Amino acid sequence: MNNSHHISIAEPVNENISSGENLSFWFEAMDQPLSYEVLNSDIKADVLVIGGGIAGLTTAFCLAKEGRKVVLVEDGFIGSGESGRTTAQLTCALDDRYFELEKIYDETTAQLAANSHMKAIEWIANTVKQHSIDCRFKRVNGYLFLHSSDTKETLEKEYAATK
């Protein structure tokens, strides 16, 4: 594997710091948002990644690790969209509930969704460890609470679906 990572990141086109009205903790805690040199000439790359959120950054990172020359462009600051507005919690719980997936599809599909979430969290844990990323990653207990529109039956059905 080629250990030289080729990621070029372009400067934001505008001054939007977040796609929402509220500034997240991540930006409030920084002296200034991450910004990089403007891409002002043609550049040859194997892959162009559009968007500097968690999906775009992860895609660029993985491709670069595999030896691809990657260019990432972002019209805001790195993490300035939805990714910058998250709490950075990782969970296997779904907003749409596993029992709903079972009802729409089947038990196998719901299990596939659960496994994909668990594998993603494991990938993040391994990446943090492998690259000594100082991000305070730690595993903690998770709890599922009822939304005001939920009933006790909702929680019971979700519990049964996750067994």
mmCIF file with all atom_site columns, C-alpha atoms in Angstrom:
data_model
loop_
_atom_site.group_PDB
_atom_site.id
_atom_site.type_symbol
_atom_site.label_atom_id
_atom_site.label_alt_id
_atom_site.label_comp_id
_atom_site.label_asym_id
_atom_site.label_entity_id
_atom_site.label_seq_id
_atom_site.pdbx_PDB_ins_code
_atom_site.Cartn_x
_atom_site.Cartn_y
_atom_site.Cartn_z
_atom_site.occupancy
_atom_site.B_iso_or_equiv
_atom_site.pdbx_formal_charge
_atom_site.auth_seq_id
_atom_site.auth_comp_id
_atom_site.auth_asym_id
_atom_site.auth_atom_id
_atom_site.pdbx_PDB_model_num
ATOM 1   C CA . MET A 1 1   ? 0.000   0.000   0.000   1.00 0.00 ? 1   MET A CA 1
ATOM 2   C CA . ASN A 1 2   ? 1.217   3.497   -0.835  1.00 0.00 ? 2   ASN A CA 1
ATOM 3   C CA . ASN A 1 3   ? 1.570   5.510   2.386   1.00 0.00 ? 3   ASN A CA 1
ATOM 4   C CA . SER A 1 4   ? 1.703   8.903   0.704   1.00 0.00 ? 4   SER A CA 1
ATOM 5   C CA . HIS A 1 5   ? -1.756  10.418  0.846   1.00 0.00 ? 5   HIS A CA 1
ATOM 6   C CA . HIS A 1 6   ? -2.617  12.754  -2.021  1.00 0.00 ? 6   HIS A CA 1
ATOM 7   C CA . ILE A 1 7   ? -5.555  14.866  -0.933  1.00 0.00 ? 7   ILE A CA 1
ATOM 8   C CA . SER A 1 8   ? -6.006  18.394  -2.235  1.00 0.00 ? 8   SER A CA 1
ATOM 9   C CA . ILE A 1 9   ? -8.649  20.497  -0.518  1.00 0.00 ? 9   ILE A CA 1
ATOM 10  C CA . ALA A 1 10  ? -10.082 23.670  -2.026  1.00 0.00 ? 10  ALA A CA 1
ATOM 11  C CA . GLU A 1 11  ? -10.999 26.911  -0.247  1.00 0.00 ? 11  GLU A CA 1
ATOM 12  C CA . PRO A 1 12  ? -14.694 27.613  0.372   1.00 0.00 ? 12  PRO A CA 1
ATOM 13  C CA . VAL A 1 13  ? -16.563 29.536  -2.296  1.00 0.00 ? 13  VAL A CA 1
ATOM 14  C CA . ASN A 1 14  ? -18.663 31.465  0.208   1.00 0.00 ? 14  ASN A CA 1
ATOM 15  C CA . GLU A 1 15  ? -18.601 32.394  3.874   1.00 0.00 ? 15  GLU A CA 1
ATOM 16  C CA . ASN A 1 16  ? -21.303 29.975  5.081   1.00 0.00 ? 16  ASN A CA 1
ATOM 17  C CA . ILE A 1 17  ? -20.082 28.271  8.211   1.00 0.00 ? 17  ILE A CA 1
ATOM 18  C CA . SER A 1 18  ? -23.100 26.033  8.665   1.00 0.00 ? 18  SER A CA 1
ATOM 19  C CA . SER A 1 19  ? -26.068 25.055  6.583   1.00 0.00 ? 19  SER A CA 1
ATOM 20  C CA . GLY A 1 20  ? -28.276 25.745  9.587   1.00 0.00 ? 20  GLY A CA 1
ATOM 21  C CA . GLU A 1 21  ? -28.978 28.753  11.747  1.00 0.00 ? 21  GLU A CA 1
ATOM 22  C CA . ASN A 1 22  ? -27.103 27.489  14.787  1.00 0.00 ? 22  ASN A CA 1
ATOM 23  C CA . LEU A 1 23  ? -23.355 27.321  15.092  1.00 0.00 ? 23  LEU A CA 1
ATOM 24  C CA . SER A 1 24  ? -22.269 23.967  16.468  1.00 0.00 ? 24  SER A CA 1
ATOM 25  C CA . PHE A 1 25  ? -19.944 23.371  19.381  1.00 0.00 ? 25  PHE A CA 1
ATOM 26  C CA . TRP A 1 26  ? -17.262 22.231  16.929  1.00 0.00 ? 26  TRP A CA 1
ATOM 27  C CA . PHE A 1 27  ? -17.059 25.662  15.327  1.00 0.00 ? 27  PHE A CA 1
ATOM 28  C CA . GLU A 1 28  ? -17.485 27.609  18.547  1.00 0.00 ? 28  GLU A CA 1
ATOM 29  C CA . ALA A 1 29  ? -14.520 25.722  20.064  1.00 0.00 ? 29  ALA A CA 1
ATOM 30  C CA . MET A 1 30  ? -12.232 26.557  17.128  1.00 0.00 ? 30  MET A CA 1
ATOM 31  C CA . ASP A 1 31  ? -10.303 29.772  16.697  1.00 0.00 ? 31  ASP A CA 1
ATOM 32  C CA . GLN A 1 32  ? -11.274 29.678  13.031  1.00 0.00 ? 32  GLN A CA 1
ATOM 33  C CA . PRO A 1 33  ? -12.823 27.130  10.667  1.00 0.00 ? 33  PRO A CA 1
ATOM 34  C CA . LEU A 1 34  ? -10.525 24.878  8.668   1.00 0.00 ? 34  LEU A CA 1
ATOM 35  C CA . SER A 1 35  ? -9.721  26.398  5.309   1.00 0.00 ? 35  SER A CA 1
ATOM 36  C CA . TYR A 1 36  ? -7.265  25.425  2.637   1.00 0.00 ? 36  TYR A CA 1
ATOM 37  C CA . GLU A 1 37  ? -5.625  26.802  -0.460  1.00 0.00 ? 37  GLU A CA 1
ATOM 38  C CA . VAL A 1 38  ? -7.932  27.713  -3.336  1.00 0.00 ? 38  VAL A CA 1
ATOM 39  C CA . LEU A 1 39  ? -7.779  25.336  -6.257  1.00 0.00 ? 39  LEU A CA 1
ATOM 40  C CA . ASN A 1 40  ? -6.920  27.884  -8.956  1.00 0.00 ? 40  ASN A CA 1
ATOM 41  C CA . SER A 1 41  ? -5.566  25.755  -11.777 1.00 0.00 ? 41  SER A CA 1
ATOM 42  C CA . ASP A 1 42  ? -6.325  22.517  -13.554 1.00 0.00 ? 42  ASP A CA 1
ATOM 43  C CA . ILE A 1 43  ? -5.224  19.473  -11.619 1.00 0.00 ? 43  ILE A CA 1
ATOM 44  C CA . LYS A 1 44  ? -5.164  15.819  -12.574 1.00 0.00 ? 44  LYS A CA 1
ATOM 45  C CA . ALA A 1 45  ? -6.634  13.355  -10.113 1.00 0.00 ? 45  ALA A CA 1
ATOM 46  C CA . ASP A 1 46  ? -7.983  9.847   -10.058 1.00 0.00 ? 46  ASP A CA 1
ATOM 47  C CA . VAL A 1 47  ? -11.060 10.900  -8.109  1.00 0.00 ? 47  VAL A CA 1
ATOM 48  C CA . LEU A 1 48  ? -12.901 14.147  -7.395  1.00 0.00 ? 48  LEU A CA 1
ATOM 49  C CA . VAL A 1 49  ? -14.814 14.109  -4.117  1.00 0.00 ? 49  VAL A CA 1
ATOM 50  C CA . ILE A 1 50  ? -17.447 16.809  -3.776  1.00 0.00 ? 50  ILE A CA 1
ATOM 51  C CA . GLY A 1 51  ? -18.233 17.774  -0.202  1.00 0.00 ? 51  GLY A CA 1
ATOM 52  C CA . GLY A 1 52  ? -16.069 18.102  2.889   1.00 0.00 ? 52  GLY A CA 1
ATOM 53  C CA . GLY A 1 53  ? -18.424 16.520  5.378   1.00 0.00 ? 53  GLY A CA 1
ATOM 54  C CA . ILE A 1 54  ? -17.854 13.208  7.097   1.00 0.00 ? 54  ILE A CA 1
ATOM 55  C CA . ALA A 1 55  ? -18.902 11.190  4.026   1.00 0.00 ? 55  ALA A CA 1
ATOM 56  C CA . GLY A 1 56  ? -16.674 13.156  1.642   1.00 0.00 ? 56  GLY A CA 1
ATOM 57  C CA . LEU A 1 57  ? -13.687 13.219  3.988   1.00 0.00 ? 57  LEU A CA 1
ATOM 58  C CA . THR A 1 58  ? -14.005 9.506   4.720   1.00 0.00 ? 58  THR A CA 1
ATOM 59  C CA . THR A 1 59  ? -14.273 8.700   1.020   1.00 0.00 ? 59  THR A CA 1
ATOM 60  C CA . ALA A 1 60  ? -11.216 10.833  0.215   1.00 0.00 ? 60  ALA A CA 1
ATOM 61  C CA . PHE A 1 61  ? -9.258  9.305   3.108   1.00 0.00 ? 61  PHE A CA 1
ATOM 62  C CA . CYS A 1 62  ? -10.031 5.718   2.091   1.00 0.00 ? 62  CYS A CA 1
ATOM 63  C CA . LEU A 1 63  ? -9.224  6.324   -1.566  1.00 0.00 ? 63  LEU A CA 1
ATOM 64  C CA . ALA A 1 64  ? -5.952  8.081   -0.688  1.00 0.00 ? 64  ALA A CA 1
ATOM 65  C CA . LYS A 1 65  ? -4.992  5.171   1.562   1.00 0.00 ? 65  LYS A CA 1
ATOM 66  C CA . GLU A 1 66  ? -5.409  2.913   -1.458  1.00 0.00 ? 66  GLU A CA 1
ATOM 67  C CA . GLY A 1 67  ? -3.007  5.056   -3.473  1.00 0.00 ? 67  GLY A CA 1
ATOM 68  C CA . ARG A 1 68  ? -5.498  7.143   -5.438  1.00 0.00 ? 68  ARG A CA 1
ATOM 69  C CA . LYS A 1 69  ? -4.806  10.805  -6.085  1.00 0.00 ? 69  LYS A CA 1
ATOM 70  C CA . VAL A 1 70  ? -7.860  12.560  -4.666  1.00 0.00 ? 70  VAL A CA 1
ATOM 71  C CA . VAL A 1 71  ? -9.105  16.123  -4.984  1.00 0.00 ? 71  VAL A CA 1
ATOM 72  C CA . LEU A 1 72  ? -11.776 17.190  -2.505  1.00 0.00 ? 72  LEU A CA 1
ATOM 73  C CA . VAL A 1 73  ? -13.798 20.351  -3.106  1.00 0.00 ? 73  VAL A CA 1
ATOM 74  C CA . GLU A 1 74  ? -16.103 22.033  -0.619  1.00 0.00 ? 74  GLU A CA 1
ATOM 75  C CA . ASP A 1 75  ? -18.197 25.173  -1.117  1.00 0.00 ? 75  ASP A CA 1
ATOM 76  C CA . GLY A 1 76  ? -18.076 26.035  2.578   1.00 0.00 ? 76  GLY A CA 1
ATOM 77  C CA . PHE A 1 77  ? -15.550 25.199  5.246   1.00 0.00 ? 77  PHE A CA 1
ATOM 78  C CA . ILE A 1 78  ? -14.573 21.626  6.045   1.00 0.00 ? 78  ILE A CA 1
ATOM 79  C CA . GLY A 1 79  ? -17.473 20.211  8.028   1.00 0.00 ? 79  GLY A CA 1
ATOM 80  C CA . SER A 1 80  ? -19.645 23.257  7.392   1.00 0.00 ? 80  SER A CA 1
ATOM 81  C CA . GLY A 1 81  ? -22.726 21.356  6.272   1.00 0.00 ? 81  GLY A CA 1
ATOM 82  C CA . GLU A 1 82  ? -24.756 18.794  8.155   1.00 0.00 ? 82  GLU A CA 1
ATOM 83  C CA . SER A 1 83  ? -21.656 17.002  9.475   1.00 0.00 ? 83  SER A CA 1
ATOM 84  C CA . GLY A 1 84  ? -20.609 20.124  11.356  1.00 0.00 ? 84  GLY A CA 1
ATOM 85  C CA . ARG A 1 85  ? -23.981 20.267  13.082  1.00 0.00 ? 85  ARG A CA 1
ATOM 86  C CA . THR A 1 86  ? -23.834 16.788  14.606  1.00 0.00 ? 86  THR A CA 1
ATOM 87  C CA . THR A 1 87  ? -23.036 15.728  18.136  1.00 0.00 ? 87  THR A CA 1
ATOM 88  C CA . ALA A 1 88  ? -20.621 13.106  16.766  1.00 0.00 ? 88  ALA A CA 1
ATOM 89  C CA . GLN A 1 89  ? -22.438 10.279  18.495  1.00 0.00 ? 89  GLN A CA 1
ATOM 90  C CA . LEU A 1 90  ? -22.166 6.890   16.870  1.00 0.00 ? 90  LEU A CA 1
ATOM 91  C CA . THR A 1 91  ? -25.068 4.546   17.363  1.00 0.00 ? 91  THR A CA 1
ATOM 92  C CA . CYS A 1 92  ? -26.678 1.475   15.899  1.00 0.00 ? 92  CYS A CA 1
ATOM 93  C CA . ALA A 1 93  ? -30.143 2.815   16.731  1.00 0.00 ? 93  ALA A CA 1
ATOM 94  C CA . LEU A 1 94  ? -32.229 4.039   13.807  1.00 0.00 ? 94  LEU A CA 1
ATOM 95  C CA . ASP A 1 95  ? -34.701 6.899   13.722  1.00 0.00 ? 95  ASP A CA 1
ATOM 96  C CA . ASP A 1 96  ? -36.937 4.734   11.542  1.00 0.00 ? 96  ASP A CA 1
ATOM 97  C CA . ARG A 1 97  ? -36.698 1.708   13.859  1.00 0.00 ? 97  ARG A CA 1
ATOM 98  C CA . TYR A 1 98  ? -35.632 -1.825  13.044  1.00 0.00 ? 98  TYR A CA 1
ATOM 99  C CA . PHE A 1 99  ? -39.122 -3.236  13.518  1.00 0.00 ? 99  PHE A CA 1
ATOM 100 C CA . GLU A 1 100 ? -40.285 -0.902  10.735  1.00 0.00 ? 100 GLU A CA 1
ATOM 101 C CA . LEU A 1 101 ? -37.540 -2.246  8.448   1.00 0.00 ? 101 LEU A CA 1
ATOM 102 C CA . GLU A 1 102 ? -38.687 -5.772  9.251   1.00 0.00 ? 102 GLU A CA 1
ATOM 103 C CA . LYS A 1 103 ? -42.262 -4.815  8.398   1.00 0.00 ? 103 LYS A CA 1
ATOM 104 C CA . ILE A 1 104 ? -41.331 -3.118  5.102   1.00 0.00 ? 104 ILE A CA 1
ATOM 105 C CA . TYR A 1 105 ? -38.650 -5.605  4.032   1.00 0.00 ? 105 TYR A CA 1
ATOM 106 C CA . ASP A 1 106 ? -37.804 -8.566  6.245   1.00 0.00 ? 106 ASP A CA 1
ATOM 107 C CA . GLU A 1 107 ? -35.769 -9.609  9.266   1.00 0.00 ? 107 GLU A CA 1
ATOM 108 C CA . THR A 1 108 ? -32.654 -10.269 7.166   1.00 0.00 ? 108 THR A CA 1
ATOM 109 C CA . THR A 1 109 ? -32.678 -6.733  5.771   1.00 0.00 ? 109 THR A CA 1
ATOM 110 C CA . ALA A 1 110 ? -33.106 -5.227  9.235   1.00 0.00 ? 110 ALA A CA 1
ATOM 111 C CA . GLN A 1 111 ? -30.175 -7.335  10.460  1.00 0.00 ? 111 GLN A CA 1
ATOM 112 C CA . LEU A 1 112 ? -28.116 -6.156  7.480   1.00 0.00 ? 112 LEU A CA 1
ATOM 113 C CA . ALA A 1 113 ? -28.812 -2.544  8.470   1.00 0.00 ? 113 ALA A CA 1
ATOM 114 C CA . ALA A 1 114 ? -27.817 -3.229  12.087  1.00 0.00 ? 114 ALA A CA 1
ATOM 115 C CA . ASN A 1 115 ? -24.625 -5.001  11.024  1.00 0.00 ? 115 ASN A CA 1
ATOM 116 C CA . SER A 1 116 ? -23.656 -2.148  8.696   1.00 0.00 ? 116 SER A CA 1
ATOM 117 C CA . HIS A 1 117 ? -23.953 0.330   11.570  1.00 0.00 ? 117 HIS A CA 1
ATOM 118 C CA . MET A 1 118 ? -21.907 -1.874  13.899  1.00 0.00 ? 118 MET A CA 1
ATOM 119 C CA . LYS A 1 119 ? -19.209 -2.389  11.259  1.00 0.00 ? 119 LYS A CA 1
ATOM 120 C CA . ALA A 1 120 ? -19.042 1.352   10.585  1.00 0.00 ? 120 ALA A CA 1
ATOM 121 C CA . ILE A 1 121 ? -18.485 2.074   14.276  1.00 0.00 ? 121 ILE A CA 1
ATOM 122 C CA . GLU A 1 122 ? -15.821 -0.627  14.442  1.00 0.00 ? 122 GLU A CA 1
ATOM 123 C CA . TRP A 1 123 ? -14.111 0.862   11.358  1.00 0.00 ? 123 TRP A CA 1
ATOM 124 C CA . ILE A 1 124 ? -14.022 4.265   13.051  1.00 0.00 ? 124 ILE A CA 1
ATOM 125 C CA . ALA A 1 125 ? -12.619 2.782   16.280  1.00 0.00 ? 125 ALA A CA 1
ATOM 126 C CA . ASN A 1 126 ? -9.907  0.942   14.340  1.00 0.00 ? 126 ASN A CA 1
ATOM 127 C CA . THR A 1 127 ? -9.042  4.004   12.241  1.00 0.00 ? 127 THR A CA 1
ATOM 128 C CA . VAL A 1 128 ? -8.735  6.194   15.343  1.00 0.00 ? 128 VAL A CA 1
ATOM 129 C CA . LYS A 1 129 ? -6.421  3.645   16.956  1.00 0.00 ? 129 LYS A CA 1
ATOM 130 C CA . GLN A 1 130 ? -4.362  2.872   13.843  1.00 0.00 ? 130 GLN A CA 1
ATOM 131 C CA . HIS A 1 131 ? -3.678  6.534   13.089  1.00 0.00 ? 131 HIS A CA 1
ATOM 132 C CA . SER A 1 132 ? -3.465  7.739   16.719  1.00 0.00 ? 132 SER A CA 1
ATOM 133 C CA . ILE A 1 133 ? -6.212  10.300  16.103  1.00 0.00 ? 133 ILE A CA 1
ATOM 134 C CA . ASP A 1 134 ? -6.680  12.463  19.188  1.00 0.00 ? 134 ASP A CA 1
ATOM 135 C CA . CYS A 1 135 ? -10.458 12.753  19.119  1.00 0.00 ? 135 CYS A CA 1
ATOM 136 C CA . ARG A 1 136 ? -11.425 11.364  22.533  1.00 0.00 ? 136 ARG A CA 1
ATOM 137 C CA . PHE A 1 137 ? -13.165 8.390   20.951  1.00 0.00 ? 137 PHE A CA 1
ATOM 138 C CA . LYS A 1 138 ? -14.654 6.103   23.555  1.00 0.00 ? 138 LYS A CA 1
ATOM 139 C CA . ARG A 1 139 ? -17.383 3.525   23.764  1.00 0.00 ? 139 ARG A CA 1
ATOM 140 C CA . VAL A 1 140 ? -20.217 4.343   26.124  1.00 0.00 ? 140 VAL A CA 1
ATOM 141 C CA . ASN A 1 141 ? -23.591 2.855   26.927  1.00 0.00 ? 141 ASN A CA 1
ATOM 142 C CA . GLY A 1 142 ? -26.506 3.908   24.773  1.00 0.00 ? 142 GLY A CA 1
ATOM 143 C CA . TYR A 1 143 ? -30.131 4.278   25.741  1.00 0.00 ? 143 TYR A CA 1
ATOM 144 C CA . LEU A 1 144 ? -33.265 4.353   23.647  1.00 0.00 ? 144 LEU A CA 1
ATOM 145 C CA . PHE A 1 145 ? -35.926 6.738   24.890  1.00 0.00 ? 145 PHE A CA 1
ATOM 146 C CA . LEU A 1 146 ? -39.449 7.170   23.681  1.00 0.00 ? 146 LEU A CA 1
ATOM 147 C CA . HIS A 1 147 ? -40.268 10.209  21.594  1.00 0.00 ? 147 HIS A CA 1
ATOM 148 C CA . SER A 1 148 ? -43.422 12.033  22.661  1.00 0.00 ? 148 SER A CA 1
ATOM 149 C CA . SER A 1 149 ? -45.181 10.497  19.649  1.00 0.00 ? 149 SER A CA 1
ATOM 150 C CA . ASP A 1 150 ? -44.095 6.948   20.648  1.00 0.00 ? 150 ASP A CA 1
ATOM 151 C CA . THR A 1 151 ? -45.851 4.483   22.896  1.00 0.00 ? 151 THR A CA 1
ATOM 152 C CA . LYS A 1 152 ? -44.497 1.831   25.228  1.00 0.00 ? 152 LYS A CA 1
ATOM 153 C CA . GLU A 1 153 ? -45.403 -0.668  22.501  1.00 0.00 ? 153 GLU A CA 1
ATOM 154 C CA . THR A 1 154 ? -42.953 1.100   20.144  1.00 0.00 ? 154 THR A CA 1
ATOM 155 C CA . LEU A 1 155 ? -40.107 0.470   22.566  1.00 0.00 ? 155 LEU A CA 1
ATOM 156 C CA . GLU A 1 156 ? -41.163 -3.144  23.119  1.00 0.00 ? 156 GLU A CA 1
ATOM 157 C CA . LYS A 1 157 ? -41.346 -3.812  19.353  1.00 0.00 ? 157 LYS A CA 1
ATOM 158 C CA . GLU A 1 158 ? -37.922 -2.245  18.825  1.00 0.00 ? 158 GLU A CA 1
ATOM 159 C CA . TYR A 1 159 ? -36.452 -4.294  21.664  1.00 0.00 ? 159 TYR A CA 1
ATOM 160 C CA . ALA A 1 160 ? -37.876 -7.485  20.158  1.00 0.00 ? 160 ALA A CA 1
ATOM 161 C CA . ALA A 1 161 ? -36.514 -6.586  16.711  1.00 0.00 ? 161 ALA A CA 1
ATOM 162 C CA . THR A 1 162 ? -32.989 -6.099  18.052  1.00 0.00 ? 162 THR A CA 1
ATOM 163 C CA . LYS A 1 163 ? -32.756 -9.495  19.752  1.00 0.00 ? 163 LYS A CA 1
#
